[in-house]
XYZ file of C-alpha atoms in Angstrom:
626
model
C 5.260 -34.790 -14.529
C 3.385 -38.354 -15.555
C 3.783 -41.371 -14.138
C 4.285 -45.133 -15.881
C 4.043 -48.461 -14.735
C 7.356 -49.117 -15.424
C 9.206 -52.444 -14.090
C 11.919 -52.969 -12.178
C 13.715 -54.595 -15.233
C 13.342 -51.593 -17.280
C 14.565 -49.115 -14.572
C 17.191 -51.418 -12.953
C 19.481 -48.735 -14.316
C 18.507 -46.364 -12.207
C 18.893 -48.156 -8.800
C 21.181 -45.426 -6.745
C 20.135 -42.895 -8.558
C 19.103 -41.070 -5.338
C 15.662 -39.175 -5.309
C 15.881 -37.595 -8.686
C 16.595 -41.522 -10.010
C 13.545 -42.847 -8.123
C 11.906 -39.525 -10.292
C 13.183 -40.622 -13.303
C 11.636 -44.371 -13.074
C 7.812 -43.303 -12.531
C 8.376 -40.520 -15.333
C 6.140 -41.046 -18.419
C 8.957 -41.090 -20.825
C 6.776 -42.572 -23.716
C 5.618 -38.969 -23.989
C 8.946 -37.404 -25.009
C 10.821 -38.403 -27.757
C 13.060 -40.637 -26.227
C 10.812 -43.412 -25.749
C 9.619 -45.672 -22.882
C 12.533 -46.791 -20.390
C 12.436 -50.240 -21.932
C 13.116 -49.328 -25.268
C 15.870 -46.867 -24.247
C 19.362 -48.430 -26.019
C 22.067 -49.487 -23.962
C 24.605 -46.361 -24.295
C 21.774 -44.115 -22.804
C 21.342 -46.097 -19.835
C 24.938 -46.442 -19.263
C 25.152 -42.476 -19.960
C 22.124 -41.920 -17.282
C 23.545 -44.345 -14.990
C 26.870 -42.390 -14.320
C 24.661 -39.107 -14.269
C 22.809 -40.334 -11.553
C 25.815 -42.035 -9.052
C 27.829 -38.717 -9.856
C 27.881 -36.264 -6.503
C 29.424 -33.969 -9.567
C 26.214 -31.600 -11.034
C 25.286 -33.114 -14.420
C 22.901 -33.279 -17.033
C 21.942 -35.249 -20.411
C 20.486 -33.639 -23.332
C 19.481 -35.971 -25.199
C 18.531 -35.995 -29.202
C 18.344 -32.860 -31.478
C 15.779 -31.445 -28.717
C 18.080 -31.931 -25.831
C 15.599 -33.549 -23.281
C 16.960 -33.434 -20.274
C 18.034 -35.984 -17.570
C 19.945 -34.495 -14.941
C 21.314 -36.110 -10.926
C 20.336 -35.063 -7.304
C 23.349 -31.819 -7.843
C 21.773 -30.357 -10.557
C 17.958 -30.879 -9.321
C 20.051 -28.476 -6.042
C 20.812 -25.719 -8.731
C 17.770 -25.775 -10.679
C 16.233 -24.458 -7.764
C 12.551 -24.243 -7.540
C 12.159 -25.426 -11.332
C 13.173 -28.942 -10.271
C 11.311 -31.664 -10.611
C 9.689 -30.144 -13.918
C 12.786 -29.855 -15.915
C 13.100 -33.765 -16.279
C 12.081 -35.189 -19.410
C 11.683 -31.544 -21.062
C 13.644 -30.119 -23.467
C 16.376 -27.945 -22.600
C 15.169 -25.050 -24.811
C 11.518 -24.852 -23.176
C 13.257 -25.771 -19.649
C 15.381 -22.526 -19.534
C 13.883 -19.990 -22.479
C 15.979 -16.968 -20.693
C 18.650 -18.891 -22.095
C 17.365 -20.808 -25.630
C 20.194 -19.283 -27.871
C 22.768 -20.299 -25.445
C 21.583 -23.733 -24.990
C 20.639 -24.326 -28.701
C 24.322 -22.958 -29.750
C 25.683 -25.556 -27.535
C 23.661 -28.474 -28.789
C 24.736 -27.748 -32.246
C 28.063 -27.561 -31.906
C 28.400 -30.502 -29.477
C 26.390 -32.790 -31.689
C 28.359 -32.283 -34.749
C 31.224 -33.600 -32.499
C 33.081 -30.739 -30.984
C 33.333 -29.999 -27.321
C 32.951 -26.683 -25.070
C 34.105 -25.477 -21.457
C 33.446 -22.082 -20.249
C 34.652 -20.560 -17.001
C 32.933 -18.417 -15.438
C 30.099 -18.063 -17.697
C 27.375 -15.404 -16.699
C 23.571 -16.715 -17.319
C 20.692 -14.715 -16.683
C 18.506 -17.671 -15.112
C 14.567 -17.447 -13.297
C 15.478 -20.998 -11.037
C 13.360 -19.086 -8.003
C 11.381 -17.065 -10.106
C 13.110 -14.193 -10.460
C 15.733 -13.318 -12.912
C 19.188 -13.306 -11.432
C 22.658 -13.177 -12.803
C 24.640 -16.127 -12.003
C 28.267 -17.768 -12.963
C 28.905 -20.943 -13.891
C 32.125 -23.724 -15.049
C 30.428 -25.249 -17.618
C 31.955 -28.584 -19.793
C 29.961 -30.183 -22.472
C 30.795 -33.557 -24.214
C 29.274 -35.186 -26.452
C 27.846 -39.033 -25.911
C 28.174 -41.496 -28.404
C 25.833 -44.248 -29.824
C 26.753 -47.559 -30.814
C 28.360 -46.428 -33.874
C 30.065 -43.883 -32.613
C 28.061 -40.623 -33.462
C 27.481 -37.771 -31.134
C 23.534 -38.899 -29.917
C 22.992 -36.638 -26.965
C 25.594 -33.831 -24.561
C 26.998 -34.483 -21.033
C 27.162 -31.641 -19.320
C 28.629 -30.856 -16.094
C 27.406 -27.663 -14.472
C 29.566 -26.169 -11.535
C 28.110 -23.060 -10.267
C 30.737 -20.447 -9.491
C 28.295 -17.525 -8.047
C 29.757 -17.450 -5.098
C 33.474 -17.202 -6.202
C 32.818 -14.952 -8.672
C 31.328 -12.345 -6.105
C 34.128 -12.989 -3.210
C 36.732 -12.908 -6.110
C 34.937 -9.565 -7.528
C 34.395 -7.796 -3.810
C 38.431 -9.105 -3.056
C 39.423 -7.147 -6.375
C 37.261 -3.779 -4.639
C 38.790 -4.133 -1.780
C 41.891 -3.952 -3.324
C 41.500 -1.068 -5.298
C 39.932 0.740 -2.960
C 42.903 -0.176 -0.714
C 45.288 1.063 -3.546
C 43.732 4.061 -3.942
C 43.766 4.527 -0.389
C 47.620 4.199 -0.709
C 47.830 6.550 -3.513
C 46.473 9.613 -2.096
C 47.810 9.172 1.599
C 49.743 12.533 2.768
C 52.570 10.635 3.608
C 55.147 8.505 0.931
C 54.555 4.714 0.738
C 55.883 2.613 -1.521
C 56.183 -1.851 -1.228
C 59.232 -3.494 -2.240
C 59.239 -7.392 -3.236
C 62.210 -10.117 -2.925
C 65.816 -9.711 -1.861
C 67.084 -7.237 -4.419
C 63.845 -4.726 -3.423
C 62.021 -4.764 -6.371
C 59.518 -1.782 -6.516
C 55.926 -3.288 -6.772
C 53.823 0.028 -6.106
C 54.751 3.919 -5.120
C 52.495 6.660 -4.406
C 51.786 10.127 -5.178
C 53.869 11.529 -2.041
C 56.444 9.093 -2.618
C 56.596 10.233 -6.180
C 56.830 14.174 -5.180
C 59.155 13.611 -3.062
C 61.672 11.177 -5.137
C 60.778 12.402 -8.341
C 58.975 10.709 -11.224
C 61.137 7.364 -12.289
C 60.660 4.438 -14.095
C 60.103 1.806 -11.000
C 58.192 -0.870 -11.507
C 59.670 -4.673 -12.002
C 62.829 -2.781 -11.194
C 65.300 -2.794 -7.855
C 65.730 0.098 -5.449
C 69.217 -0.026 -6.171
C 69.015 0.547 -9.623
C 65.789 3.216 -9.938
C 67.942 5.353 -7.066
C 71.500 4.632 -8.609
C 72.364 7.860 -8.471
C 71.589 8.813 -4.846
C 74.791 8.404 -2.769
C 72.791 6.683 0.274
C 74.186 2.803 0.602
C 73.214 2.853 3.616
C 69.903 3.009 3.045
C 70.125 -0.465 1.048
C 71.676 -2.122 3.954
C 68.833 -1.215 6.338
C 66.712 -3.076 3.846
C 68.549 -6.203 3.285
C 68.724 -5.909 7.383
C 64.995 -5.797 7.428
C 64.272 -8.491 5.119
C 67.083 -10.649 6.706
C 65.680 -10.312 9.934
C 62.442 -9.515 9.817
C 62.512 -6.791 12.395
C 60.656 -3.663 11.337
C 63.581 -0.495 11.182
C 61.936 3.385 12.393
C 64.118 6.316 11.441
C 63.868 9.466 12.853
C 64.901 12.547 11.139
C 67.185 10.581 9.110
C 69.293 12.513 6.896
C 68.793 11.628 3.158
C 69.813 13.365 -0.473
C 67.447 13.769 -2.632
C 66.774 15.127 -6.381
C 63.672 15.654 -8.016
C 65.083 14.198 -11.024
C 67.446 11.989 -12.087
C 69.781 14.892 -13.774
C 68.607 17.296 -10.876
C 71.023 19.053 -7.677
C 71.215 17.123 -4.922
C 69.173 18.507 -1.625
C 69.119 17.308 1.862
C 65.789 16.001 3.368
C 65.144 14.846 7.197
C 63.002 11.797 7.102
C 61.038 10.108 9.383
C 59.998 6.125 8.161
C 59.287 2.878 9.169
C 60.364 -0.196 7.011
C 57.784 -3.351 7.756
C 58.775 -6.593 6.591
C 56.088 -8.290 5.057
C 55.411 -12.069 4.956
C 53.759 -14.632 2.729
C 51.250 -17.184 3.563
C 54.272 -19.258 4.700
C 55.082 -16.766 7.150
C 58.634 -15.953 5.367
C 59.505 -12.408 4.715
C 58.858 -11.571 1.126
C 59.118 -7.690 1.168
C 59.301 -4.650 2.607
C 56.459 -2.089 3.153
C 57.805 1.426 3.581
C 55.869 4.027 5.082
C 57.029 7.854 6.025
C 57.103 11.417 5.828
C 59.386 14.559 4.882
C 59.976 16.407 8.222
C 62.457 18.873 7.086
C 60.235 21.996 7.719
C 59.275 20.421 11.311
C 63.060 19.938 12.023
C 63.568 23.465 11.310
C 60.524 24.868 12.987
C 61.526 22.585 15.973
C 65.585 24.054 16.367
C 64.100 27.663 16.164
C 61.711 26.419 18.756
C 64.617 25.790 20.771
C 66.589 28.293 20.205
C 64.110 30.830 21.166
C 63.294 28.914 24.330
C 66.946 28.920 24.964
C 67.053 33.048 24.230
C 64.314 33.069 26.463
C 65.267 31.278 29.336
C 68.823 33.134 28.909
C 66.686 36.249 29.732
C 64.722 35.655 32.193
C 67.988 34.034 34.148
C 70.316 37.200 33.467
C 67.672 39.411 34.556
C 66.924 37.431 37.487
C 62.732 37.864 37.322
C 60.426 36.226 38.723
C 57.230 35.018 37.639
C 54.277 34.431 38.818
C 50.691 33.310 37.154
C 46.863 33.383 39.089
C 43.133 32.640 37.985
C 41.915 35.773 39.048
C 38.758 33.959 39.745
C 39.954 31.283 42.286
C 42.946 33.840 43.500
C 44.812 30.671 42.992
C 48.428 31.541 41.929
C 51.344 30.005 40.928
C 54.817 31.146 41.788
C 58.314 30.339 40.672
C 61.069 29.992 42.878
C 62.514 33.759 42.410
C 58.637 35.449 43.492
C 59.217 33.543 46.194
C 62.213 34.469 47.219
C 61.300 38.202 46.782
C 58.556 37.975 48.252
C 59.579 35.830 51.437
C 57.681 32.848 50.909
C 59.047 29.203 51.388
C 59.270 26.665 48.837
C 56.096 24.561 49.797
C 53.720 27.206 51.255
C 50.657 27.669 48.940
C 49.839 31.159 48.083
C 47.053 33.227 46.766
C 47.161 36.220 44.778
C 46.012 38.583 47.719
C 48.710 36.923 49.894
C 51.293 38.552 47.526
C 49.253 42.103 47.677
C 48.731 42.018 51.077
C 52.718 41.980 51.400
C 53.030 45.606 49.321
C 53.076 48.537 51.307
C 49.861 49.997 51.580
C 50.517 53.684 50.647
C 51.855 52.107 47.513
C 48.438 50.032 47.227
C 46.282 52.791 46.674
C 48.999 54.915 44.250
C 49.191 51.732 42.011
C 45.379 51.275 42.063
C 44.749 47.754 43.542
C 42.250 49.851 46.182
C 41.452 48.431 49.899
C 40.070 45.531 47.924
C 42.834 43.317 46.444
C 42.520 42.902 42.867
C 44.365 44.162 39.462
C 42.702 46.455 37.108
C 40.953 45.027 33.915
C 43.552 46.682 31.944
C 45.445 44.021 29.839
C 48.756 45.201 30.843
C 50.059 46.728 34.029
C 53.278 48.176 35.192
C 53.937 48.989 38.563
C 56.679 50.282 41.069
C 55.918 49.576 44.371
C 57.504 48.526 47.818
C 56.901 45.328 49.777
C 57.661 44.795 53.840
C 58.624 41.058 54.353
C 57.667 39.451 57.461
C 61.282 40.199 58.951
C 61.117 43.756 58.353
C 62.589 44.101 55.363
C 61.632 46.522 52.764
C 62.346 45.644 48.876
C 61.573 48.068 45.917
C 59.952 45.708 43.078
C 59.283 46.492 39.917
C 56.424 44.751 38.209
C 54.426 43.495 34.718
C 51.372 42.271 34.666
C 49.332 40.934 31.683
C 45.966 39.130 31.144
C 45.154 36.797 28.451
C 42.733 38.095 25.927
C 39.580 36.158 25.054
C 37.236 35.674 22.375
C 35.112 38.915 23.918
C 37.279 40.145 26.615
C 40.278 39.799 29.241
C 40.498 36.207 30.037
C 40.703 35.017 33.867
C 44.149 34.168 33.753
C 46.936 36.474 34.543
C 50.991 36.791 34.156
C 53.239 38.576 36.582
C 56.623 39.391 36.357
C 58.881 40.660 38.994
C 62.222 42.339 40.067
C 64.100 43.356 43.160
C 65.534 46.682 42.143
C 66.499 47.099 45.496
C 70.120 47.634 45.065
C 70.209 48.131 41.281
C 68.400 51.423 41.552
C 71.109 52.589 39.265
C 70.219 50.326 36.453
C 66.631 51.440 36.962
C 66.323 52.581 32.595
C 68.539 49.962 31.418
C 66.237 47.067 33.781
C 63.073 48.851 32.005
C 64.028 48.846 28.793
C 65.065 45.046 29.119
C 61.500 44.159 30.360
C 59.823 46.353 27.623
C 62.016 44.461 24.653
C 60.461 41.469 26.573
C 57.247 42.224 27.021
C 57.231 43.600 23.020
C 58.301 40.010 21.681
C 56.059 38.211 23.990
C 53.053 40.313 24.455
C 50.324 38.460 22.083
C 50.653 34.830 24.114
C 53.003 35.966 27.405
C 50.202 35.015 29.343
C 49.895 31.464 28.725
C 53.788 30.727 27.602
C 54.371 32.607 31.126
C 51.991 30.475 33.051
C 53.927 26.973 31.380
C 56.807 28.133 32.247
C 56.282 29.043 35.459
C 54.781 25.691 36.171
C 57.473 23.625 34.676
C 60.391 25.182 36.297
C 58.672 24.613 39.591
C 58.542 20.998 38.547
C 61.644 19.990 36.774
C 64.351 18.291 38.113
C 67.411 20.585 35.861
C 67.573 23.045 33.528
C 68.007 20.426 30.335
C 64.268 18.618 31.517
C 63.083 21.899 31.763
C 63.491 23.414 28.658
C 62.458 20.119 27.039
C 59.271 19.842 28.731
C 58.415 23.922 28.116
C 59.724 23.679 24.686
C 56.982 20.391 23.876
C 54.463 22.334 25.742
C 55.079 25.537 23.422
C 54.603 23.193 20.910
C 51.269 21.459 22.226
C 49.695 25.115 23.154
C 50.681 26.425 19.325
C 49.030 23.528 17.681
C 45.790 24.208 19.501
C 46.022 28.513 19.184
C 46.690 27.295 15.331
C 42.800 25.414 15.325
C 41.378 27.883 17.391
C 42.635 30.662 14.650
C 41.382 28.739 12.502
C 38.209 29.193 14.056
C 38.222 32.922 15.070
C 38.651 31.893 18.272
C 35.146 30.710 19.034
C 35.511 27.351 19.535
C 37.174 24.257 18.459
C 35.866 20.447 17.585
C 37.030 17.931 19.820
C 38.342 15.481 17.025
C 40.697 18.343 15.590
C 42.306 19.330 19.431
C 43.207 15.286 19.859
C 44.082 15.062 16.692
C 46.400 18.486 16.866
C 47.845 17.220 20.238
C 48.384 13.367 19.197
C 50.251 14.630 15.912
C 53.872 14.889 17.262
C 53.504 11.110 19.005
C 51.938 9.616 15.897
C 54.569 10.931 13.481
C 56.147 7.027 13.407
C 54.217 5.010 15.241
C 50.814 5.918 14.050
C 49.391 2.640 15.085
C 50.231 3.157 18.612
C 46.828 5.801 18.990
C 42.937 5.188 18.044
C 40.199 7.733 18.927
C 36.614 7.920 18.271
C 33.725 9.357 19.384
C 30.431 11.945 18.308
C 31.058 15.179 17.085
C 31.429 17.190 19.806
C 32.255 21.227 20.232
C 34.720 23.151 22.374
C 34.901 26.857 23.657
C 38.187 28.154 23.492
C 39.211 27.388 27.158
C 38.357 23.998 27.550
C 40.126 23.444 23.961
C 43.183 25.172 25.432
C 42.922 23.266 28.488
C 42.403 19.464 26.877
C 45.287 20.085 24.344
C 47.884 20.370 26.995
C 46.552 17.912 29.309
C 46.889 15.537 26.563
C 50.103 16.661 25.560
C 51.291 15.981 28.804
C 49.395 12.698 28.901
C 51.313 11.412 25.833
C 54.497 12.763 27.143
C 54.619 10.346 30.159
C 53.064 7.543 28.305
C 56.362 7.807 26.087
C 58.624 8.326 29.074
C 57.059 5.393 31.032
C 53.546 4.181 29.724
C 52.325 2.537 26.624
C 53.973 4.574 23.843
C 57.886 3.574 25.377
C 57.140 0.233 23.322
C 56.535 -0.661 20.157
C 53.603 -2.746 21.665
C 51.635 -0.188 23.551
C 48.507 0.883 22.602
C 46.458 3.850 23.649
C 43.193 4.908 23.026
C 41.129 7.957 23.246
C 37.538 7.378 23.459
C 34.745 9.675 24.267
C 30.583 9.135 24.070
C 27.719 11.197 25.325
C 25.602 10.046 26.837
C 22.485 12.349 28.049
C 23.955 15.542 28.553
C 27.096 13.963 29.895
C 30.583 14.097 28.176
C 32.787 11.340 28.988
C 36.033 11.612 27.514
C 38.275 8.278 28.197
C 42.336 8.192 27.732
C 43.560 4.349 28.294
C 46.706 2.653 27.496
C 47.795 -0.966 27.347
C 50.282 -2.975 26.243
C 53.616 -0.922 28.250
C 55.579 -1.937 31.313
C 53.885 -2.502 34.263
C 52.721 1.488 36.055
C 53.233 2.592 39.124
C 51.540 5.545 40.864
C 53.773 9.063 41.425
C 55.039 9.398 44.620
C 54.719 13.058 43.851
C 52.724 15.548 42.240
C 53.902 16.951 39.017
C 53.130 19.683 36.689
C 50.531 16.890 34.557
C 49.387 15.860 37.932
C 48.601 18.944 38.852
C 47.357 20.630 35.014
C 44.841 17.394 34.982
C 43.736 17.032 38.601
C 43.388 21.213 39.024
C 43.378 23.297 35.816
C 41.655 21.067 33.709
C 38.319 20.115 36.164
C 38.154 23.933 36.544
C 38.199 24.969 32.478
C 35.534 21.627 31.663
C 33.469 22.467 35.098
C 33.968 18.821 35.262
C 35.929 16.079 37.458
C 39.330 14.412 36.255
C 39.522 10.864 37.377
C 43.334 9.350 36.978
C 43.965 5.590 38.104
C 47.598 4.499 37.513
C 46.446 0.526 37.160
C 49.630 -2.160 36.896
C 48.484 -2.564 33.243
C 48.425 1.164 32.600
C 47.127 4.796 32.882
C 43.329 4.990 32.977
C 42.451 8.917 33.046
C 38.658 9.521 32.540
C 37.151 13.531 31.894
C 33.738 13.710 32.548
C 31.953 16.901 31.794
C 28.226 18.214 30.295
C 28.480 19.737 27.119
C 26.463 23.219 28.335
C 29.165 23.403 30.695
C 31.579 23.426 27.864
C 29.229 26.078 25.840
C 29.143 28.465 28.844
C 32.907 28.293 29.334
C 32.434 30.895 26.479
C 30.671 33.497 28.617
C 33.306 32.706 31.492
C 36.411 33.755 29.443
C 34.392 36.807 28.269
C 34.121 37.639 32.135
């Protein structure tokens, strides 16, 4: 750029001009066409004077060439090209963009104006070609008779808003389409008269295909006989109180001209609010549980066909780990056996009470075990410590493994001391048993046996076995999946979670490394969770729409550490006794990892930490095959 010897007369225009004025007054402007400063007309001073005092980015192009006078903001978005674009003309200043510039020169000098928003220029201000956006508003500037002599321009880059405005619009879609193919039905409702705004697929299969959008809920589902249902929103956007529906009943047609069916629902309606923080609509989120429902009442009825039998037939039962001799024993093996209600017994302490002539004619041997055979039944005779002699009848049955018998057992038993009579009629009511049962008895026997001990009535009782059926299916259904090998630890949490999650989905995060189960330990974790998510509904975080809980696991070496926490429910207080969980967590499950179960019942809520190696895990494999 060349410097003059201007003076301070001839540049007293540019006085607060900032730096790019101070430019413009040593700039040889006798070397463009527009003269030396002193011989520049009034008008163009005036017109360079505003340039200069405006914080607004602006330029001059001046004459047929547009040579170009510009402020302190534009010399900011010329970038690295600044200070050589004063004084040249705007066609050799930006070439990238010649046709653009010379279009607008035309048209502005004959008198016409322009404004584009968000205009995309390919520009090299650093030196590189880039894309950017730009307001632009050109003007032209008049001489002193009143003809177009040069163009104001005022350049605004929008780069920036263009990008966040172009990522927002992403998001979104992304979001939507996120919506769209969820499993379960969603759909967003707007104002007071529930205007439908979007609906997904699932919402669509379920409700059918209808014309929706910029119309009510009222009017798409006229001819559904639920008013009900329209109350519950009006509620919910009166309130703003979210409304969770369980099961609800609801008729439904696929079509508008279709029969009517009955489906159970489960849903949440979530007001939503505006940037005023006033309700505005209504997000609805849910999912068809009809098939659960059903799936759930034959649950129950054959857990009440099955506790009905084992009551009228007055058995006991009785489950070990035939590698600990540990054993488990419901009230009734007790009683037929002679031992009291809180004496802790082993396996050999129950063969140890049979007769011994019988011990070697049933096979146990001098050496109490049972024989690898997968089923067993047995007569035999036991003396009680007061000399009592009972005549038992007996089923045994171990679990099978991926490879073999597994280490846990089942045994049922019956005094058939006085009902010697009955003897065929009692046999053939344990063989109808035994054939219903005999692919899972072992582990549904083991449950059961567990939570009878524990419960505090019959109702608690078959709830609790009845979830648990449910817990231990969901995992057998993964590890089918799966031949039975094994099981990833992402699928059991997410198996167990699934009946807590089914309305309050929020309520439970996990995350963690891929990590791989054996059978057992998959077995094992699935129920202790269940049961972990049972009392956090009962008393923990999940009896509140405001707890949280969070499963969290990380290796780290060759250590597993598997972490269940909740926060956010009532305040927690430690058991003053020992319960079926207590005992599944603390016991079973540190046996099945080879690990240690840590559970601390803090005020602000259960803390129970699994740590375990992985090899540990991989060799429970060999252990079932034992």
């Amino acid at each position: 750029m060349g410097k003059s010897g201007h003076t301070g007369d001839d540049a007293a225009f540019l006085r607060d001009g900032g730096a790019t004025g101070a430019l413009l007054a040593k700039f040889a402007w006798a070397s463009t066409s527009l003269g030396p400063l002193s011989g520049w007309p009034q008008y163009l001073k005036t017109a360079t004077a505003i340039v200069l005092r405006s914080p607004t980015p602006m330029a001059l192009l001046w004459g047929e060439e547009g040579v170009m006078i510009y402020n302190d903001a534009y010399a900011e978005i010329a970038g690295s090209r600044h200070p050589d674009l004063l004084g040249s003309k705007v066609g050799e200043a930006w070439p990238e963009v010649i046709e653009f510039n010379e279009q607008v020169l035309r048209t502005v000098l004959a008198g016409a104006t322009l404004k584009y928003r968000d205009q995309p220029l390919k520009l090299r201000r650093s030196g590189v070609l880039e894309t950017l956006w730009f307001d632009l508003d050109y003007s032209p500037v008049p001489d002193e008779a009143g003809r177009p002599a040069g163009v104001l321009a005022v350049v605004v880059e929008a780069t920036q808003r263009v990008l966040a405005e172009r990522r927002d619009a992403a998001n979104a879609e992304r979001q939507r389409k996120m919506l769209e193919q969820a499993p379960g039905f969603i759909c967003l409702l707007s104002g007071p008269d529930h205007v439908f705004e979007f609906r997904n697929d699932a919402h669509k299969r379920l409700f059918g295909e209808r014309d929706e959008i910029a119309r009510s809920h009222a009017e798409v589902f006229a001819d559904l006989p639920d008013p009900g249902f329209i109350e519950l929103l009006d509620r919910v956007y009166a309130t703003g109180k979210r409304h969770v529906a369980r099961a609800r009943p609801v008729n439904l047609r696929d079509r508008p001209d279709g029969p009517l069916e009955q489906h159970l629902l489960d849903f949440v309606l979530q007001p939503v609010s505006n940037e005023l923080g006033k309700v505005s609509g209504i997000f609805v989120e849910g999912f068809d549980v009809t098939e659960q429902a059903r799936a759930q009442a034959a649950a129950e009825e054959s857990g009440q066909r099955l506790s009905a039998a084992v009551a009228i037939a007055r058995l006991g039962i009785i489950s070990w780990d035939r590698k600990t001799r540990e054993a488990t024993l419901d009230e009734r093996t007790r009683e037929i056996f002679g031992f009291g209600p809180d004496s802790i017994v082993t396996i050999d302490d129950v063969i140890l009470r049979i007769a011994p002539k019988d011990l070697t004619r049933i096979g146990i041997g001098t050496t109490p075990d049972w024989s690898e055979s997968p089923r067993q039944e047995r007569e035999f005779r036991i003396h009680l410590p007061d000399g009592v002699v009972r005549d038992i009848v007996s089923v045994s049955v171990l679990s099978p493994g991926p490879n073999g018998p597994n280490t846990r057992a089942v045994g049922l038993f019956r005094d058939v001391t006085e009902t010697r009579a009955a003897e065929q009629r009692q046999r053939m009511l344990i063989n109808e048993l035994n054939h219903r049962v005999k692919n899972s008895l072992a582990t549904v026997q083991s449950i059961a046996a567990q939570t009878l001990r524990s419960a505090h009535d019959v109702l608690s009782a078959r709830v609790a076995l009845e979830a648990r059926l449910v817990a231990l299916a969901a995992a057998h259904d993964i590890l089918t999946a799966e031949s039975w090998h094994g099981a990833r630890l992402i699928d059991v949490i997410a198996a167990a979670m699934g009946p807590f999650e089914t309305v309050q989905r929020p309520q439970i995060s996990r995350s963690g490394p891929p990590v791989w189960l054996a059978a057992q330990p998959a077995l094992a974790l699935s129920l202790a969770l269940h049961e972990l998510a049972t009392n956090a509904v009962k008393y923990g975080a999940l009896s509140t729409p405001e707890g949280r809980v969070t499963i969290g696991w990380n290796l780290e070496g060759d250590m597993l550490t598997i972490t269940w926490r909740e926060d956010g429910g009532p305040p927690v207080r430690a058991p003053v006794r020992s319960g079926f969980g207590s005992r599944l967590l603390q016991r079973s499950l540190a046996r099945d990892l080879h690990g240690e179960v840590v559970v601390a019942f803090a005020p602000e809520g259960v803390v129970c930490e699994i740590r375990c190696r992985p090899s540990a895990l991989q060799a429970a494999r060999g252990f079932m095959d034992a």
